[in-house]
Amino acid sequence: MSVPPATVPAMPDAEDVRRIALSLPDTTEKIAWSMPTFRVAGKMFATLPEDETSIAVRCPKEERDELALAEPGKFWIADHEAQFAWVRVRLTALEDEDELRDVLADSWRQAAPARLLEAYPRLGLPPQG
């Protein structure tokens, strides 16, 4: 028995990345290195590289290494980004749009200036139980 398409959540794609990234406060899109990049107050927090099947986001190196080891099908470190605090995320490996929003918001928080972090203190933080 097949599952009706309406009950299968769509995997996030490049348009979801663009829509969610641009919904974050003070975010703009700029083409750099021939790809879309997303910036908060002018500071880059996400890119949509190559064939738009993945994104690159800010991630502290320790966390990035742990993510890549724990979930190599979802996270990996591009060779040319190894010395930087960035990680790649396969869009098809994300559970849903909420997970994409969490990843982008977390990266946004790492690049956002203090005035925005103060104005949006809960953005990108896990819900409190």
PDB file of C-alpha atoms in Angstrom:
ATOM      1  CA  MET A   1       0.000   0.000   0.000  1.00  0.00           C
ATOM      2  CA  SER A   2       1.435   3.355  -0.983  1.00  0.00           C
ATOM      3  CA  VAL A   3       1.414   6.460   1.176  1.00  0.00           C
ATOM      4  CA  PRO A   4      -0.578   9.377  -0.224  1.00  0.00           C
ATOM      5  CA  PRO A   5       1.842  12.132  -1.302  1.00  0.00           C
ATOM      6  CA  ALA A   6       0.159  14.704   0.950  1.00  0.00           C
ATOM      7  CA  THR A   7       1.346  12.868   4.075  1.00  0.00           C
ATOM      8  CA  VAL A   8       5.000  12.678   3.017  1.00  0.00           C
ATOM      9  CA  PRO A   9       6.851  15.826   4.112  1.00  0.00           C
ATOM     10  CA  ALA A  10       8.753  17.466   1.297  1.00  0.00           C
ATOM     11  CA  MET A  11      12.500  17.565   1.759  1.00  0.00           C
ATOM     12  CA  PRO A  12      13.883  21.083   2.079  1.00  0.00           C
ATOM     13  CA  ASP A  13      15.318  22.551  -1.117  1.00  0.00           C
ATOM     14  CA  ALA A  14      17.164  25.681  -2.260  1.00  0.00           C
ATOM     15  CA  GLU A  15      13.984  27.776  -2.277  1.00  0.00           C
ATOM     16  CA  ASP A  16      13.272  26.764   1.333  1.00  0.00           C
ATOM     17  CA  VAL A  17      16.826  27.792   2.257  1.00  0.00           C
ATOM     18  CA  ARG A  18      16.330  31.176   0.589  1.00  0.00           C
ATOM     19  CA  ARG A  19      12.885  31.774   2.120  1.00  0.00           C
ATOM     20  CA  ILE A  20      13.916  30.791   5.664  1.00  0.00           C
ATOM     21  CA  ALA A  21      17.287  32.587   5.575  1.00  0.00           C
ATOM     22  CA  LEU A  22      15.707  35.810   4.313  1.00  0.00           C
ATOM     23  CA  SER A  23      13.027  35.604   7.030  1.00  0.00           C
ATOM     24  CA  LEU A  24      15.711  35.983   9.711  1.00  0.00           C
ATOM     25  CA  PRO A  25      16.197  39.558  10.997  1.00  0.00           C
ATOM     26  CA  ASP A  26      18.457  41.914   9.024  1.00  0.00           C
ATOM     27  CA  THR A  27      19.355  39.196   6.494  1.00  0.00           C
ATOM     28  CA  THR A  28      20.289  39.915   2.891  1.00  0.00           C
ATOM     29  CA  GLU A  29      21.270  37.719  -0.045  1.00  0.00           C
ATOM     30  CA  LYS A  30      24.387  38.458  -2.062  1.00  0.00           C
ATOM     31  CA  ILE A  31      26.044  36.495  -4.868  1.00  0.00           C
ATOM     32  CA  ALA A  32      29.671  35.714  -4.015  1.00  0.00           C
ATOM     33  CA  TRP A  33      31.931  33.067  -5.569  1.00  0.00           C
ATOM     34  CA  SER A  34      29.120  32.549  -8.134  1.00  0.00           C
ATOM     35  CA  MET A  35      26.684  31.310  -5.465  1.00  0.00           C
ATOM     36  CA  PRO A  36      24.013  32.779  -3.197  1.00  0.00           C
ATOM     37  CA  THR A  37      25.281  33.789   0.229  1.00  0.00           C
ATOM     38  CA  PHE A  38      23.162  34.959   3.148  1.00  0.00           C
ATOM     39  CA  ARG A  39      24.387  37.652   5.515  1.00  0.00           C
ATOM     40  CA  VAL A  40      23.203  39.196   8.752  1.00  0.00           C
ATOM     41  CA  ALA A  41      24.270  42.825   9.160  1.00  0.00           C
ATOM     42  CA  GLY A  42      26.749  42.176   6.329  1.00  0.00           C
ATOM     43  CA  LYS A  43      28.368  39.087   7.913  1.00  0.00           C
ATOM     44  CA  MET A  44      27.961  35.786   6.053  1.00  0.00           C
ATOM     45  CA  PHE A  45      26.174  32.960   7.881  1.00  0.00           C
ATOM     46  CA  ALA A  46      25.111  30.588   5.070  1.00  0.00           C
ATOM     47  CA  THR A  47      25.930  29.744   1.467  1.00  0.00           C
ATOM     48  CA  LEU A  48      24.136  27.667  -1.124  1.00  0.00           C
ATOM     49  CA  PRO A  49      27.052  26.095  -3.032  1.00  0.00           C
ATOM     50  CA  GLU A  50      27.397  24.283  -6.339  1.00  0.00           C
ATOM     51  CA  ASP A  51      24.320  22.302  -7.300  1.00  0.00           C
ATOM     52  CA  GLU A  52      22.188  23.615  -4.407  1.00  0.00           C
ATOM     53  CA  THR A  53      21.855  20.189  -2.737  1.00  0.00           C
ATOM     54  CA  SER A  54      23.651  21.354   0.400  1.00  0.00           C
ATOM     55  CA  ILE A  55      24.288  24.465   2.443  1.00  0.00           C
ATOM     56  CA  ALA A  56      27.358  25.662   4.284  1.00  0.00           C
ATOM     57  CA  VAL A  57      26.731  27.190   7.716  1.00  0.00           C
ATOM     58  CA  ARG A  58      28.788  28.518  10.601  1.00  0.00           C
ATOM     59  CA  CYS A  59      29.571  25.945  13.259  1.00  0.00           C
ATOM     60  CA  PRO A  60      32.240  25.963  15.983  1.00  0.00           C
ATOM     61  CA  LYS A  61      35.020  23.572  14.952  1.00  0.00           C
ATOM     62  CA  GLU A  62      34.566  21.235  17.948  1.00  0.00           C
ATOM     63  CA  GLU A  63      30.832  20.880  17.292  1.00  0.00           C
ATOM     64  CA  ARG A  64      31.396  20.607  13.557  1.00  0.00           C
ATOM     65  CA  ASP A  65      33.811  17.720  13.963  1.00  0.00           C
ATOM     66  CA  GLU A  66      31.399  15.931  16.309  1.00  0.00           C
ATOM     67  CA  LEU A  67      28.477  16.415  13.886  1.00  0.00           C
ATOM     68  CA  ALA A  68      30.476  15.117  10.931  1.00  0.00           C
ATOM     69  CA  LEU A  69      31.524  12.019  12.898  1.00  0.00           C
ATOM     70  CA  ALA A  70      28.078  11.368  14.393  1.00  0.00           C
ATOM     71  CA  GLU A  71      26.014  11.946  11.236  1.00  0.00           C
ATOM     72  CA  PRO A  72      28.278  11.728   8.165  1.00  0.00           C
ATOM     73  CA  GLY A  73      25.265  11.307   5.881  1.00  0.00           C
ATOM     74  CA  LYS A  74      24.000  14.715   6.955  1.00  0.00           C
ATOM     75  CA  PHE A  75      27.092  16.781   7.839  1.00  0.00           C
ATOM     76  CA  TRP A  76      30.544  16.979   6.308  1.00  0.00           C
ATOM     77  CA  ILE A  77      33.507  19.303   6.127  1.00  0.00           C
ATOM     78  CA  ALA A  78      34.534  20.533   2.690  1.00  0.00           C
ATOM     79  CA  ASP A  79      38.303  20.431   2.185  1.00  0.00           C
ATOM     80  CA  HIS A  80      38.584  24.146   1.385  1.00  0.00           C
ATOM     81  CA  GLU A  81      36.571  25.014   4.537  1.00  0.00           C
ATOM     82  CA  ALA A  82      38.471  22.724   6.958  1.00  0.00           C
ATOM     83  CA  GLN A  83      40.421  25.573   8.559  1.00  0.00           C
ATOM     84  CA  PHE A  84      37.241  27.619   9.103  1.00  0.00           C
ATOM     85  CA  ALA A  85      34.324  27.164  11.506  1.00  0.00           C
ATOM     86  CA  TRP A  86      31.892  26.027   8.774  1.00  0.00           C
ATOM     87  CA  VAL A  87      30.081  22.743   8.105  1.00  0.00           C
ATOM     88  CA  ARG A  88      28.145  21.486   5.093  1.00  0.00           C
ATOM     89  CA  VAL A  89      24.619  20.123   5.497  1.00  0.00           C
ATOM     90  CA  ARG A  90      22.941  17.859   2.918  1.00  0.00           C
ATOM     91  CA  LEU A  91      19.431  19.187   2.357  1.00  0.00           C
ATOM     92  CA  THR A  92      18.044  15.733   1.533  1.00  0.00           C
ATOM     93  CA  ALA A  93      19.281  14.416   4.893  1.00  0.00           C
ATOM     94  CA  LEU A  94      17.356  16.973   6.937  1.00  0.00           C
ATOM     95  CA  GLU A  95      14.207  15.665   8.595  1.00  0.00           C
ATOM     96  CA  ASP A  96      12.036  18.618   7.638  1.00  0.00           C
ATOM     97  CA  GLU A  97      11.804  22.375   7.234  1.00  0.00           C
ATOM     98  CA  ASP A  98      11.935  22.846  11.025  1.00  0.00           C
ATOM     99  CA  GLU A  99      15.374  21.245  11.158  1.00  0.00           C
ATOM    100  CA  LEU A 100      16.525  23.485   8.300  1.00  0.00           C
ATOM    101  CA  ARG A 101      15.181  26.518  10.177  1.00  0.00           C
ATOM    102  CA  ASP A 102      17.076  25.418  13.327  1.00  0.00           C
ATOM    103  CA  VAL A 103      20.346  24.987  11.399  1.00  0.00           C
ATOM    104  CA  LEU A 104      20.025  28.379   9.694  1.00  0.00           C
ATOM    105  CA  ALA A 105      18.955  30.193  12.877  1.00  0.00           C
ATOM    106  CA  ASP A 106      21.881  28.702  14.814  1.00  0.00           C
ATOM    107  CA  SER A 107      24.306  29.904  12.144  1.00  0.00           C
ATOM    108  CA  TRP A 108      22.579  33.319  12.083  1.00  0.00           C
ATOM    109  CA  ARG A 109      23.140  33.661  15.853  1.00  0.00           C
ATOM    110  CA  GLN A 110      26.871  33.034  15.394  1.00  0.00           C
ATOM    111  CA  ALA A 111      27.176  35.868  12.866  1.00  0.00           C
ATOM    112  CA  ALA A 112      24.634  38.355  14.241  1.00  0.00           C
ATOM    113  CA  PRO A 113      25.828  41.459  16.078  1.00  0.00           C
ATOM    114  CA  ALA A 114      25.019  41.883  19.767  1.00  0.00           C
ATOM    115  CA  ARG A 115      22.201  44.372  19.058  1.00  0.00           C
ATOM    116  CA  LEU A 116      20.297  41.711  17.063  1.00  0.00           C
ATOM    117  CA  LEU A 117      21.003  38.951  19.583  1.00  0.00           C
ATOM    118  CA  GLU A 118      19.593  41.241  22.280  1.00  0.00           C
ATOM    119  CA  ALA A 119      16.553  42.102  20.147  1.00  0.00           C
ATOM    120  CA  TYR A 120      15.848  38.417  19.317  1.00  0.00           C
ATOM    121  CA  PRO A 121      17.087  36.492  22.389  1.00  0.00           C
ATOM    122  CA  ARG A 122      15.174  33.257  21.624  1.00  0.00           C
ATOM    123  CA  LEU A 123      15.902  33.021  17.889  1.00  0.00           C
ATOM    124  CA  GLY A 124      17.756  29.826  17.079  1.00  0.00           C
ATOM    125  CA  LEU A 125      17.678  28.442  20.623  1.00  0.00           C
ATOM    126  CA  PRO A 126      16.053  25.088  21.394  1.00  0.00           C
ATOM    127  CA  PRO A 127      12.583  25.355  22.942  1.00  0.00           C
ATOM    128  CA  GLN A 128      12.608  25.190  26.714  1.00  0.00           C
ATOM    129  CA  GLY A 129      10.711  22.274  28.172  1.00  0.00           C
TER     130      GLY A 129
END
